[in-house]
Coordinates of C-alpha atoms in Angstrom, one line a residue:
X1 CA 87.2 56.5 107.8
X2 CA 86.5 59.8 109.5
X3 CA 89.6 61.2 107.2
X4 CA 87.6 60.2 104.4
X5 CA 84.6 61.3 105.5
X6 CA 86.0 65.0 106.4
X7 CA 87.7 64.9 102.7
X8 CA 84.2 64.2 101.1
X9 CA 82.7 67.3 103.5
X10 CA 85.2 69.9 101.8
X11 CA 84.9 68.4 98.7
X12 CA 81.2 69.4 98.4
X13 CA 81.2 72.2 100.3
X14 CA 79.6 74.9 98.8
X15 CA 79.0 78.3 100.1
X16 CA 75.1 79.3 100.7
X17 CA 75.1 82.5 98.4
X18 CA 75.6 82.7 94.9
X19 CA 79.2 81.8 93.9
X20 CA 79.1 84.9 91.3
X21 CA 77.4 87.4 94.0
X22 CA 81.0 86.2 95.6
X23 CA 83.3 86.8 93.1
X24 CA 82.1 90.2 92.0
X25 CA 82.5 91.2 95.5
X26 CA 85.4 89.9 96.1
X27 CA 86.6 91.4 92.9
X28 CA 85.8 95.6 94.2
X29 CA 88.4 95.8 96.5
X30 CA 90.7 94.1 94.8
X31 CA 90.2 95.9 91.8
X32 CA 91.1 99.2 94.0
X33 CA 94.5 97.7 95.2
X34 CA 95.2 97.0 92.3
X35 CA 94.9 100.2 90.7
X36 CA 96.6 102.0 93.4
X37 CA 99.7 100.4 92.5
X38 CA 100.0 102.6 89.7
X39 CA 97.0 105.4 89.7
X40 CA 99.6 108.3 91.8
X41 CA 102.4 107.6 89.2
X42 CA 101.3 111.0 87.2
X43 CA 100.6 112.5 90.7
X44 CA 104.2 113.0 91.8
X45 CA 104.8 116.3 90.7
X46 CA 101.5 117.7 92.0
X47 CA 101.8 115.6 95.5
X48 CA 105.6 117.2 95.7
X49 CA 104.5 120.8 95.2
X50 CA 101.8 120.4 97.1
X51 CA 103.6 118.9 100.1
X52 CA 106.7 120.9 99.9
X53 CA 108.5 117.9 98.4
X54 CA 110.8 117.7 95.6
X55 CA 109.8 114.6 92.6
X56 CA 112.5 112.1 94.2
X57 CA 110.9 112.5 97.5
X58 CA 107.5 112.2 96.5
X59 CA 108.7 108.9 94.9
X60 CA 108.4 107.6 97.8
X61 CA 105.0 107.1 98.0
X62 CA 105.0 104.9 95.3
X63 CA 107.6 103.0 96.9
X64 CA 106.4 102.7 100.2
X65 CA 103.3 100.9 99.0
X66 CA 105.0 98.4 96.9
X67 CA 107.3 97.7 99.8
X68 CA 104.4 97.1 102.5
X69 CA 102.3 95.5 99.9
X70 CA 105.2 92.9 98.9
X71 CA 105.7 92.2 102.5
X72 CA 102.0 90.9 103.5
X73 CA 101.6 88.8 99.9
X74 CA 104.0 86.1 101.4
X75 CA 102.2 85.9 104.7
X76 CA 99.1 86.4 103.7
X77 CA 98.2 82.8 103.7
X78 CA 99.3 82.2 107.0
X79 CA 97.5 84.9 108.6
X80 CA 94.2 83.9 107.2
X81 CA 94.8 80.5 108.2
X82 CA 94.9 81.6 111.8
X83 CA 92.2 84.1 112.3
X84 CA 89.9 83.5 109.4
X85 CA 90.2 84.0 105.9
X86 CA 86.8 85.9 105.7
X87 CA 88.2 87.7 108.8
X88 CA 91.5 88.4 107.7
X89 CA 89.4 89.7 104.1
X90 CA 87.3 92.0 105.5
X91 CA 90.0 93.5 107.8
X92 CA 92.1 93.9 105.2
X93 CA 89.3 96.0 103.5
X94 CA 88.3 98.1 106.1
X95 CA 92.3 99.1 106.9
X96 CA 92.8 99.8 103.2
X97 CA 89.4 102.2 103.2
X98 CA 90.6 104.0 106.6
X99 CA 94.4 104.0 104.8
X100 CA 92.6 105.3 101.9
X101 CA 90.9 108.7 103.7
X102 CA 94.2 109.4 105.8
X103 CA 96.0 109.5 102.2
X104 CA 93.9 112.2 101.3
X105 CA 93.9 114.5 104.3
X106 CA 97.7 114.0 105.0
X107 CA 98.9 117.4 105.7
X108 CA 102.4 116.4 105.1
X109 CA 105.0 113.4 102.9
X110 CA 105.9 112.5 105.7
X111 CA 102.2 111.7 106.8
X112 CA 101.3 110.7 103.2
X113 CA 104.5 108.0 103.0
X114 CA 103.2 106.1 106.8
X115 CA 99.5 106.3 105.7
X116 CA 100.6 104.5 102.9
X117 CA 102.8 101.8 104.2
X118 CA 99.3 100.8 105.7
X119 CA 97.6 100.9 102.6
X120 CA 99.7 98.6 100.9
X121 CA 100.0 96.4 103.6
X122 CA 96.2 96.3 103.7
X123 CA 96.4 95.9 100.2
X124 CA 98.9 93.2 100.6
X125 CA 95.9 90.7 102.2
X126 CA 93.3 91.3 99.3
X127 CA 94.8 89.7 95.9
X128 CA 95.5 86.2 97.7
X129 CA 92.4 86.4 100.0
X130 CA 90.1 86.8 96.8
X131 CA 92.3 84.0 94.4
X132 CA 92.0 81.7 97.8
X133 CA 88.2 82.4 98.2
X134 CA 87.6 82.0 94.4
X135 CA 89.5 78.7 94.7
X136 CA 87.2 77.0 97.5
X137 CA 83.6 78.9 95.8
X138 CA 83.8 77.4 92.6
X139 CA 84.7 73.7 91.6
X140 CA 87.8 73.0 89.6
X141 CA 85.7 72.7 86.7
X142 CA 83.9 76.5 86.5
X143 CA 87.5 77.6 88.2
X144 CA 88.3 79.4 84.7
X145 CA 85.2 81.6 84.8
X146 CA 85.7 83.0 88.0
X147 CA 89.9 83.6 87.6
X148 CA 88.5 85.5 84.6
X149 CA 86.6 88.0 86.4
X150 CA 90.0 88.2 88.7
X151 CA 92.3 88.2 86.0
X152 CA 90.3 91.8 84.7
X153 CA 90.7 93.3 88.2
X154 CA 94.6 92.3 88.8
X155 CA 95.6 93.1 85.1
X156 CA 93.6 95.9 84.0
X157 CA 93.6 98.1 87.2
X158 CA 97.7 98.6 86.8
X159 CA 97.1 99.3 83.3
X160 CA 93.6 101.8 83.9
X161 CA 96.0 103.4 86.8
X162 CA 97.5 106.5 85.3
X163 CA 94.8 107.1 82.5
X164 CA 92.2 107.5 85.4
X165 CA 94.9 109.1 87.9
X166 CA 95.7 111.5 85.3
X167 CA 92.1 112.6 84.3
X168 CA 91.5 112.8 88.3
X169 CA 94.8 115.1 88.4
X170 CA 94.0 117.5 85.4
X171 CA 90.2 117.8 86.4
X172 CA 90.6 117.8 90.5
X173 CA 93.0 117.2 93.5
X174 CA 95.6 114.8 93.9
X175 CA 93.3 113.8 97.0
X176 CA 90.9 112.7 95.0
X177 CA 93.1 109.4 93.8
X178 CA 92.7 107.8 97.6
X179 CA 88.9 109.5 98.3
X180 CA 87.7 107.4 95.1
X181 CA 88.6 104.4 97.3
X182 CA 86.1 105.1 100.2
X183 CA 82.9 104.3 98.9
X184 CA 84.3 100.7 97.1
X185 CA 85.3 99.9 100.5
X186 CA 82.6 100.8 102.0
X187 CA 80.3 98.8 99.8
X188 CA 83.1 95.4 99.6
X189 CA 83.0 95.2 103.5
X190 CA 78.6 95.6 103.9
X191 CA 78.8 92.6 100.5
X192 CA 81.6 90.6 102.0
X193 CA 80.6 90.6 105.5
X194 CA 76.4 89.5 103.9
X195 CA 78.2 87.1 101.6
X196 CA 81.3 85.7 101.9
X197 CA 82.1 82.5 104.3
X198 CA 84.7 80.5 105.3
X199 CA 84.6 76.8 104.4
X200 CA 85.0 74.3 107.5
X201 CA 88.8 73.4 106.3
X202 CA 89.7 76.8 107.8
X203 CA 88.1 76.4 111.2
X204 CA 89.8 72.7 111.5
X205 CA 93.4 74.9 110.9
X206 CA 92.4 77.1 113.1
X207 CA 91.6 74.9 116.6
X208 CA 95.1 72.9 115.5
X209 CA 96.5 76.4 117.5
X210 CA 99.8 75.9 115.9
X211 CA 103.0 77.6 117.3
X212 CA 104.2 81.2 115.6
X213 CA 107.4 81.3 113.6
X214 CA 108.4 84.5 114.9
X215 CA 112.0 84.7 113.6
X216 CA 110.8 83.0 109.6
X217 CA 107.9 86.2 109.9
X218 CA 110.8 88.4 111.2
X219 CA 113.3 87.4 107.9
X220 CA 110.4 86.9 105.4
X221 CA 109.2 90.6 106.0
X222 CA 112.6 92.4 106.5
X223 CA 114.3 90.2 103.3
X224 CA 111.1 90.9 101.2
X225 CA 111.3 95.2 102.1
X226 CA 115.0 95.6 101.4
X227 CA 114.5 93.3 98.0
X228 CA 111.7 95.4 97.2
X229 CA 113.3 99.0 97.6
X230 CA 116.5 97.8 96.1
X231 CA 114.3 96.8 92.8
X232 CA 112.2 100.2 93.1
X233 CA 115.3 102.6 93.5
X234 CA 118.3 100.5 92.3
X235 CA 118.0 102.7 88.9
X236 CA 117.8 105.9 90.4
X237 CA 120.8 105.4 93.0
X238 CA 122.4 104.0 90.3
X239 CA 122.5 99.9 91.2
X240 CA 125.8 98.9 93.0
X241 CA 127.7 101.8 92.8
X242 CA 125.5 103.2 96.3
X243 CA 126.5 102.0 99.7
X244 CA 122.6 102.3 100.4
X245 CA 121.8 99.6 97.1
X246 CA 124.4 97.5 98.6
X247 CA 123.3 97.5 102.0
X248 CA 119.3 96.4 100.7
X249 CA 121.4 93.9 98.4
X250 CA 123.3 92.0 101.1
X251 CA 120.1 92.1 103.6
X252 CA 117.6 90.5 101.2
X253 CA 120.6 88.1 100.2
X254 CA 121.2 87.0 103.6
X255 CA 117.8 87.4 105.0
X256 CA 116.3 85.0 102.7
X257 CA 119.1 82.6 103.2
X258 CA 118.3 82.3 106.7
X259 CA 114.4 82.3 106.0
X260 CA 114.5 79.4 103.8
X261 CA 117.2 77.3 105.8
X262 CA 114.5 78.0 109.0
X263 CA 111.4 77.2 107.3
X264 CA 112.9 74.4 106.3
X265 CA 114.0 73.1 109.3
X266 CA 110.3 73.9 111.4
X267 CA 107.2 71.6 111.9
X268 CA 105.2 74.8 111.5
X269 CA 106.4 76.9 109.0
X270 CA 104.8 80.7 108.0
X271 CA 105.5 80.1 104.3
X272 CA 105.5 76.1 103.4
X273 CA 108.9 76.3 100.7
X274 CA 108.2 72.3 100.2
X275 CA 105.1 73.2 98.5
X276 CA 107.8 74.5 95.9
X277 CA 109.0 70.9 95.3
X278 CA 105.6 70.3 93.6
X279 CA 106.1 70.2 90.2
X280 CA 103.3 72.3 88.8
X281 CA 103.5 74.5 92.2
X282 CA 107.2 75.4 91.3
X283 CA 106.9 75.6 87.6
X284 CA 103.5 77.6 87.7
X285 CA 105.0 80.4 90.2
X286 CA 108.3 81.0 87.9
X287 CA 106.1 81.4 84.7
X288 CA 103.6 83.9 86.6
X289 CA 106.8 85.0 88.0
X290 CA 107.9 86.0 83.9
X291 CA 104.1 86.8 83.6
X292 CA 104.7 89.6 85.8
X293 CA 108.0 90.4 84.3
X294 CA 106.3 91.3 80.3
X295 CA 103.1 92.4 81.3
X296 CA 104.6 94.9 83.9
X297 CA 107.5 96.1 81.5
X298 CA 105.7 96.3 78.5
X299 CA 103.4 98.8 80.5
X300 CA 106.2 101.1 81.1
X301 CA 107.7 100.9 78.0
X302 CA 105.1 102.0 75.5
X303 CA 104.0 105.0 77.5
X304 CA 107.3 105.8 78.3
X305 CA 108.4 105.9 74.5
X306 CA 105.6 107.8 73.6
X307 CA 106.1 110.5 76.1
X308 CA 109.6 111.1 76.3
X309 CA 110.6 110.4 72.3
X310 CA 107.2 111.2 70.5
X311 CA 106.1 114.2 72.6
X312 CA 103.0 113.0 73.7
X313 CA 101.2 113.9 77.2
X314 CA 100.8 111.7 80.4
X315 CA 97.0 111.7 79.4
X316 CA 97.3 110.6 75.5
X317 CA 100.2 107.9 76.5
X318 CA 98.0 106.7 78.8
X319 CA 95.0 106.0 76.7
X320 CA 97.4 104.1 74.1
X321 CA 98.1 101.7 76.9
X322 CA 94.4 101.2 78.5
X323 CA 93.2 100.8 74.9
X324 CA 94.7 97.1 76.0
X325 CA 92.5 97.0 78.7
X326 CA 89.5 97.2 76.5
X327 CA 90.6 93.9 74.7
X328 CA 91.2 92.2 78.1
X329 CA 87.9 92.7 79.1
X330 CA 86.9 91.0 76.0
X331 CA 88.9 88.1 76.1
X332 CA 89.2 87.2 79.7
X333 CA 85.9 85.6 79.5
X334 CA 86.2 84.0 76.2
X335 CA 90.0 82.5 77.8
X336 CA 88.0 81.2 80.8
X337 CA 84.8 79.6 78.9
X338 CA 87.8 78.2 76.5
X339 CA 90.1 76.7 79.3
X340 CA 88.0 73.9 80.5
X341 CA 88.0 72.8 77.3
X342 CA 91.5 72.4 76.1
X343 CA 95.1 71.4 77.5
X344 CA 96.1 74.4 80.5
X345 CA 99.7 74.0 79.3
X346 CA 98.8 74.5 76.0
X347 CA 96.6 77.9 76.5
X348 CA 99.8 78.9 78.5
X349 CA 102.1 78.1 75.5
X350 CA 99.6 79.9 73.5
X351 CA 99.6 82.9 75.5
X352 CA 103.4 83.6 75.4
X353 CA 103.4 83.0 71.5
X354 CA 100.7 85.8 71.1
X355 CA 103.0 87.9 73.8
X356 CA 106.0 87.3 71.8
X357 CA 104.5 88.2 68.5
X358 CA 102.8 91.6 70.1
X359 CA 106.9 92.3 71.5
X360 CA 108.3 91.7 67.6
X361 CA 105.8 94.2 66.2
X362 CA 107.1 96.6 68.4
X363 CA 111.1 96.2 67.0
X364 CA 110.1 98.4 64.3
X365 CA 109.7 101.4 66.4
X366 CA 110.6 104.1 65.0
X367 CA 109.8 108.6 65.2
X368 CA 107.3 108.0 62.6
X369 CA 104.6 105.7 64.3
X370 CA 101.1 106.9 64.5
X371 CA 98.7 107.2 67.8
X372 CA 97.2 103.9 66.3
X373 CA 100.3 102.3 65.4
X374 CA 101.0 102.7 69.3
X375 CA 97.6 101.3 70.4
X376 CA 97.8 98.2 68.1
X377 CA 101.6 97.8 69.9
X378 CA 99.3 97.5 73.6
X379 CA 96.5 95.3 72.0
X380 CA 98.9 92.5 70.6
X381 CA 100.5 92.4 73.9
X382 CA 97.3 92.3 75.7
X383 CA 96.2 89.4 73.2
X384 CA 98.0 86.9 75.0
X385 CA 97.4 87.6 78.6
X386 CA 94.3 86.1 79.7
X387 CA 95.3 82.7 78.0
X388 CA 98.5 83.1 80.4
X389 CA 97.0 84.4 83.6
X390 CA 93.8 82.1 83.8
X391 CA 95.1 78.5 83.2
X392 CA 98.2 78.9 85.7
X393 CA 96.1 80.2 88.5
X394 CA 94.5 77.0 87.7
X395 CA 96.8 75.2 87.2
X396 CA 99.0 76.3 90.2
X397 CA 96.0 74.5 92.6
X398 CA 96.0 71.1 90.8
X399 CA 96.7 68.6 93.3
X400 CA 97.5 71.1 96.1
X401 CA 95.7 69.7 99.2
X402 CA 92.8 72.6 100.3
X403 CA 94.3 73.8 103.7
X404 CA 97.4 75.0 101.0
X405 CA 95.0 77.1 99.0
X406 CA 96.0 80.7 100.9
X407 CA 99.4 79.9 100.9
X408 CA 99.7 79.4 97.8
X409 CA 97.6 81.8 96.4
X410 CA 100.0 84.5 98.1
X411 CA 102.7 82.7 96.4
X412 CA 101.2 83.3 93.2
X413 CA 100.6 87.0 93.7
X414 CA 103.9 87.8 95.5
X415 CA 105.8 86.3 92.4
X416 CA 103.2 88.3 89.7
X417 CA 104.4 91.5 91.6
X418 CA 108.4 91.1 92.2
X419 CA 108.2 89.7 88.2
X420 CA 106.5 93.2 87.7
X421 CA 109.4 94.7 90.2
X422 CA 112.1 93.1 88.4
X423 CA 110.7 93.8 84.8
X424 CA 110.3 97.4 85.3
X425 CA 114.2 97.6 87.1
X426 CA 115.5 95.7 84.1
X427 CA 113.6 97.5 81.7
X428 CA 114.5 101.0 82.9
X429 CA 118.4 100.2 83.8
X430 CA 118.9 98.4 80.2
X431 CA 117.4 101.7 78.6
X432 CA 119.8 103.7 80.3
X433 CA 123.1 101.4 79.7
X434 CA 122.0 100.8 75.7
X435 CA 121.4 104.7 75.4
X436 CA 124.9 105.5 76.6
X437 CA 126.4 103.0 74.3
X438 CA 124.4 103.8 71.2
X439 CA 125.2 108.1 72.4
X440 CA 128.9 107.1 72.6
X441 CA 129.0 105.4 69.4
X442 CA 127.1 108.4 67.8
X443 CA 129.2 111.0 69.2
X444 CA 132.3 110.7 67.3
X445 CA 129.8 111.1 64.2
X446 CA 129.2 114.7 65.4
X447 CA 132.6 116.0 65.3
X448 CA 133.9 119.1 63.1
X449 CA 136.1 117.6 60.2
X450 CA 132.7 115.2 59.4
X451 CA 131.3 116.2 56.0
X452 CA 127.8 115.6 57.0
X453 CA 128.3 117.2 60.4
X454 CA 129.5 120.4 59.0
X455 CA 126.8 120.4 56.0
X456 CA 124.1 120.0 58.6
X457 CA 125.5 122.5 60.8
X458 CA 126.3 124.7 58.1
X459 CA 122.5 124.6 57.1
X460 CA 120.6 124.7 60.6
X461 CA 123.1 127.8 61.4
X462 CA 121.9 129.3 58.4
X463 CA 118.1 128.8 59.5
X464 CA 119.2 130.8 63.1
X465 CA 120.6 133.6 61.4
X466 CA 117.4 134.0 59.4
X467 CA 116.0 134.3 62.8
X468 CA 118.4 137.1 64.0
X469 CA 120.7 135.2 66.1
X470 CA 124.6 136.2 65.6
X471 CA 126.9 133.7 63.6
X472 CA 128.5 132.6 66.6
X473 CA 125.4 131.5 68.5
X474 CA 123.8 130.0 65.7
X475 CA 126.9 127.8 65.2
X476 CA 126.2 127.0 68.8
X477 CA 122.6 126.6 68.8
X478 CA 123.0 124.6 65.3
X479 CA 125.6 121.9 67.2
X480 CA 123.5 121.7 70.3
X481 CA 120.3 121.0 67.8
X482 CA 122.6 118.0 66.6
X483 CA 123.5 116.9 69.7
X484 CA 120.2 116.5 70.8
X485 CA 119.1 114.5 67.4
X486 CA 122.1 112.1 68.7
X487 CA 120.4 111.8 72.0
X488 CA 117.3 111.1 70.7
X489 CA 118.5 108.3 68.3
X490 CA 120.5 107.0 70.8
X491 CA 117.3 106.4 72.8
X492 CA 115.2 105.0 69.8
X493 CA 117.8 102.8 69.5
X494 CA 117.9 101.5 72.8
X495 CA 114.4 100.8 72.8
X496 CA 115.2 98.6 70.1
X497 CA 117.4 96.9 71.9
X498 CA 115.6 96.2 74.9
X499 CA 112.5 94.8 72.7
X500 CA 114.6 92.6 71.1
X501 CA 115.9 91.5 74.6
X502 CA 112.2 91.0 76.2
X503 CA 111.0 89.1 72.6
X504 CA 114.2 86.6 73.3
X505 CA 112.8 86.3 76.6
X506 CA 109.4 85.5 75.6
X507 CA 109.9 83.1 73.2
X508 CA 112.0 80.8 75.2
X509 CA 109.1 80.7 77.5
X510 CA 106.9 79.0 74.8
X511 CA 107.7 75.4 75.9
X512 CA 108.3 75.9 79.8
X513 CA 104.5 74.9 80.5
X514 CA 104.6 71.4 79.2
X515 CA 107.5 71.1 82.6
X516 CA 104.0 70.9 84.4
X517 CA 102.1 67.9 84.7
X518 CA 98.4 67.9 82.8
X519 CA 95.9 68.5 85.6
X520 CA 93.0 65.2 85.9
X521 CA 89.6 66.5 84.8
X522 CA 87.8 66.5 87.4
X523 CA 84.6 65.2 88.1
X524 CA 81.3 66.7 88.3
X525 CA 79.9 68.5 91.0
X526 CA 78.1 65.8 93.7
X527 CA 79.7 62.7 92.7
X528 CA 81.4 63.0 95.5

């Protein structure tokens, strides 16, 4: 009876502000973390020459946020579960602000790389914390509303990232990229602390004073850092063929062997792996796992393309991609008034048929495409999105018991952002493998004794001499112009490949959703 009786307490529990006053708050910082996950990537050549530091160092700013941020997700739950979600939240926030201000008056990398590490561990608290409090705010039934206004934070900051990072860049300082952080903060921790509350689940979790998994938190964070760097400088070290790649490799191998053969073996786990044998839990991570993978690649591709093949600056490829952003903010909230209403599994289906579609308009890139031709690429990509993100973060809570919510709301962000990880690795290393196969099947193509070579040598020579160059080194200057035509086809061609490789991908995703079961509508607010 008093089980019962404590059920029917958190089922209508409701918090005494208004749920929306709530959600928008939690929404501000999160919105910040999530655009600092991609707002310095145009601020590595200034942060290097301002610091003394060459590009590849300065990389490592990026990188060490990623890494601490991928290391809190995971644990996330379990730390809120022990001091307080609203706690844990608002500490979270206030680290990230301080982190924040010491970004911007580092005086040296070295500085700038540590102040970050607590950043994005900071930041690493915020995503689930908001998803968890959203969870318990709203009932199942207005759930879709309120992932909505998530779902614009998480997916449009990334995307808003370099746009705003480059206008910050060309216009002030690099410093300014963290400063912009200080006043959000300050304003999500004065809301937060007014508004946001813990429901009575949490402080029942709390007096249980479990025991602390030292050596699962131990593997969890050291497995999750080395898989994290490989991923974010496999490409650059060239995978497998550096001891330091192989090293990562075997640590996050072993160290997540030995995490989940320990968590499964302990009455008190930090990360509950049997939540995994759910159906819709396990299902609904791997598709926002594959989520993370095309929303993440596509992002890099597009600019990418358009910068390095079409000429274009950081600034202009950046407003091609944020022009998706504008549609998101659109359609977020038309996806969440729409999601009560229909079949989850079926919005999800929907969602990576849109994706796939937006991916095949993009196999006709060619050196021709227009600044609009780009932007429509971005907006049939973006179509899809919010009828993928909101229904699986509802559905991923369907018949989870509410003491899971944190846990499992770090689950869901953890696998959005290795997905983004791995899509962006694969991306970039297929890119360069294709390249070098299309370049050496070009190559023997631009050798003298081919007709065509030597007539379009013979001709752009002809255009140097005009210019005053000897015949000598406009033959040269002729076959390097040709060389560099084979490069760049070489490279259009690989982009070819790729999309064809990530539509593929896509499209056998379309019926994965109907694995999960159809969650039971639930029933209006106080009939319990």
């Amino acid at each position: 009876m008093a089980a019962a009786a404590t059920l029917t307490f958190h089922d209508t529990w409701r918090p005494r502000a208004n749920p929306w006053a709530i959600a928008i708050t939690v929404t501000l910082a999160t919105f910040m973390e999530a655009l600092d996950t991609s707002i310095a990537n145009v601020a590595m050549p200034h942060i290097g020459g301002s610091l003394s530091a060459s590009v590849d160092e300065a990389t490592w700013v990026l990188t060490s946020y990623l890494v601490a941020n991928a290391m809190v997700l995971p644990i996330s739950g379990w730390i809120a579960n022990r001091i307080g979600r609203k706690r844990f939240y608002m500490s979270c926030v206030f680290l990230f602000t301080v982190a924040s201000l010491l970004c911007g008056l580092a005086p040296s990398l070295g500085m700038l790389v540590f102040f970050r590490i607590l950043q994005g561990a900071a930041g690493g608290g915020l995503q689930p914390s908001e998803q968890s409090i959203l969870a318990d705010t709203f009932p199942p039934q207005k759930r879709s509303m309120a992932f909505a206004v998530y779902g614009v934070a998480v997916v449009m900051a990334p995307v808003l990232g370099p746009t705003v990072g480059g206008w910050i860049v060309d216009n002030y300082s690099w410093r300014w990229i963290f400063f912009l952080n200080i006043p959000v903060g300050v304003l999500s921790l004065y809301l937060s602390n007014r508004l946001v509350e813990d429901p009575p689940y949490l402080a029942e979790i709390r007096r249980r004073k479990e025991g602390i998994d030292y050596w699962g938190l131990g593997l969890l964070v050291v497995a999750i850092g080395a898989l994290q760097i490989m991923l974010d400088k496999g490409q650059e070290d060239d995978w497998f063929s550096s001891r330091f790649i192989i090293t990562l490799a075997v640590i996050a191998v072993i160290g997540l062997a030995l995490f989940f053969w320990r968590e499964l073996s302990v009455d008190h786990p930090v990360l509950d792996l049997r939540l995994f044998a759910r159906r819709n839990v396990g299902t609904t991570q791997f598709v926002m796992f594959m989520v993370g993978v095309s929303l993440y690649s596509s992002t890099v591709l597009i600019p990418e393309f358009l910068q390095e093949i079409m000429g274009y600056s950081a600034r202009q490829a950046g407003m091609a991609v944020s022009s998706g952003g504008l549609v998101l903010m659109l359609l977020f909230p038309v996806a969440g008034a729409l999601a009560p209403k229909f079949d989850p599994r079926r919005l999800v289906s929907v969602g990576f048929v849109i994706t796939t579609f937006g991916l095949w308009r993009m196999t006709t890139i060619n050196l021709n495409i227009s600044f609009g031709m780009a932007v429509s690429w971005r907006v049939f990509i973006a179509l899809g999105l919010p009828f993928l993100f909101i229904p699986i973060n509802t559905l991923c809570y369907s018949g989870i018991p509410q003491e899971k919510y944190n846990e499992v709301s770090g689950l869901t962000a953890l696998m959005r952002n290795l997905g983004g990880s791995v899509g962006i690795s694969f991306v970039t290393t297929l890119l360069a493998r294709m390249t070098q196969k299309h370049l050496a099947m070009l190559i023997p193509n631009v050798t003298d004794g081919n007709p065509s070579f030597d007539r379009m040598r013979a001709g752009l020579a002809g255009a140097w001499k005009v210019r005053g160059v000897a015949a000598p080194d406009a033959m040269h200057h002729a076959g390097a112009q040709i060389y560099g035509m084979a490069q760049i086809q070489a490279r259009l061609l690989a982009y070819v490949d790729v999309i064809w490789i990530m539509v593929c991908v896509t499209a056998i995703l379309v019926p994965i959703p109907f694995l999960m079961k159809r969650p039971a509508k639930s029933a209006p607010v106080g009939v319990h």
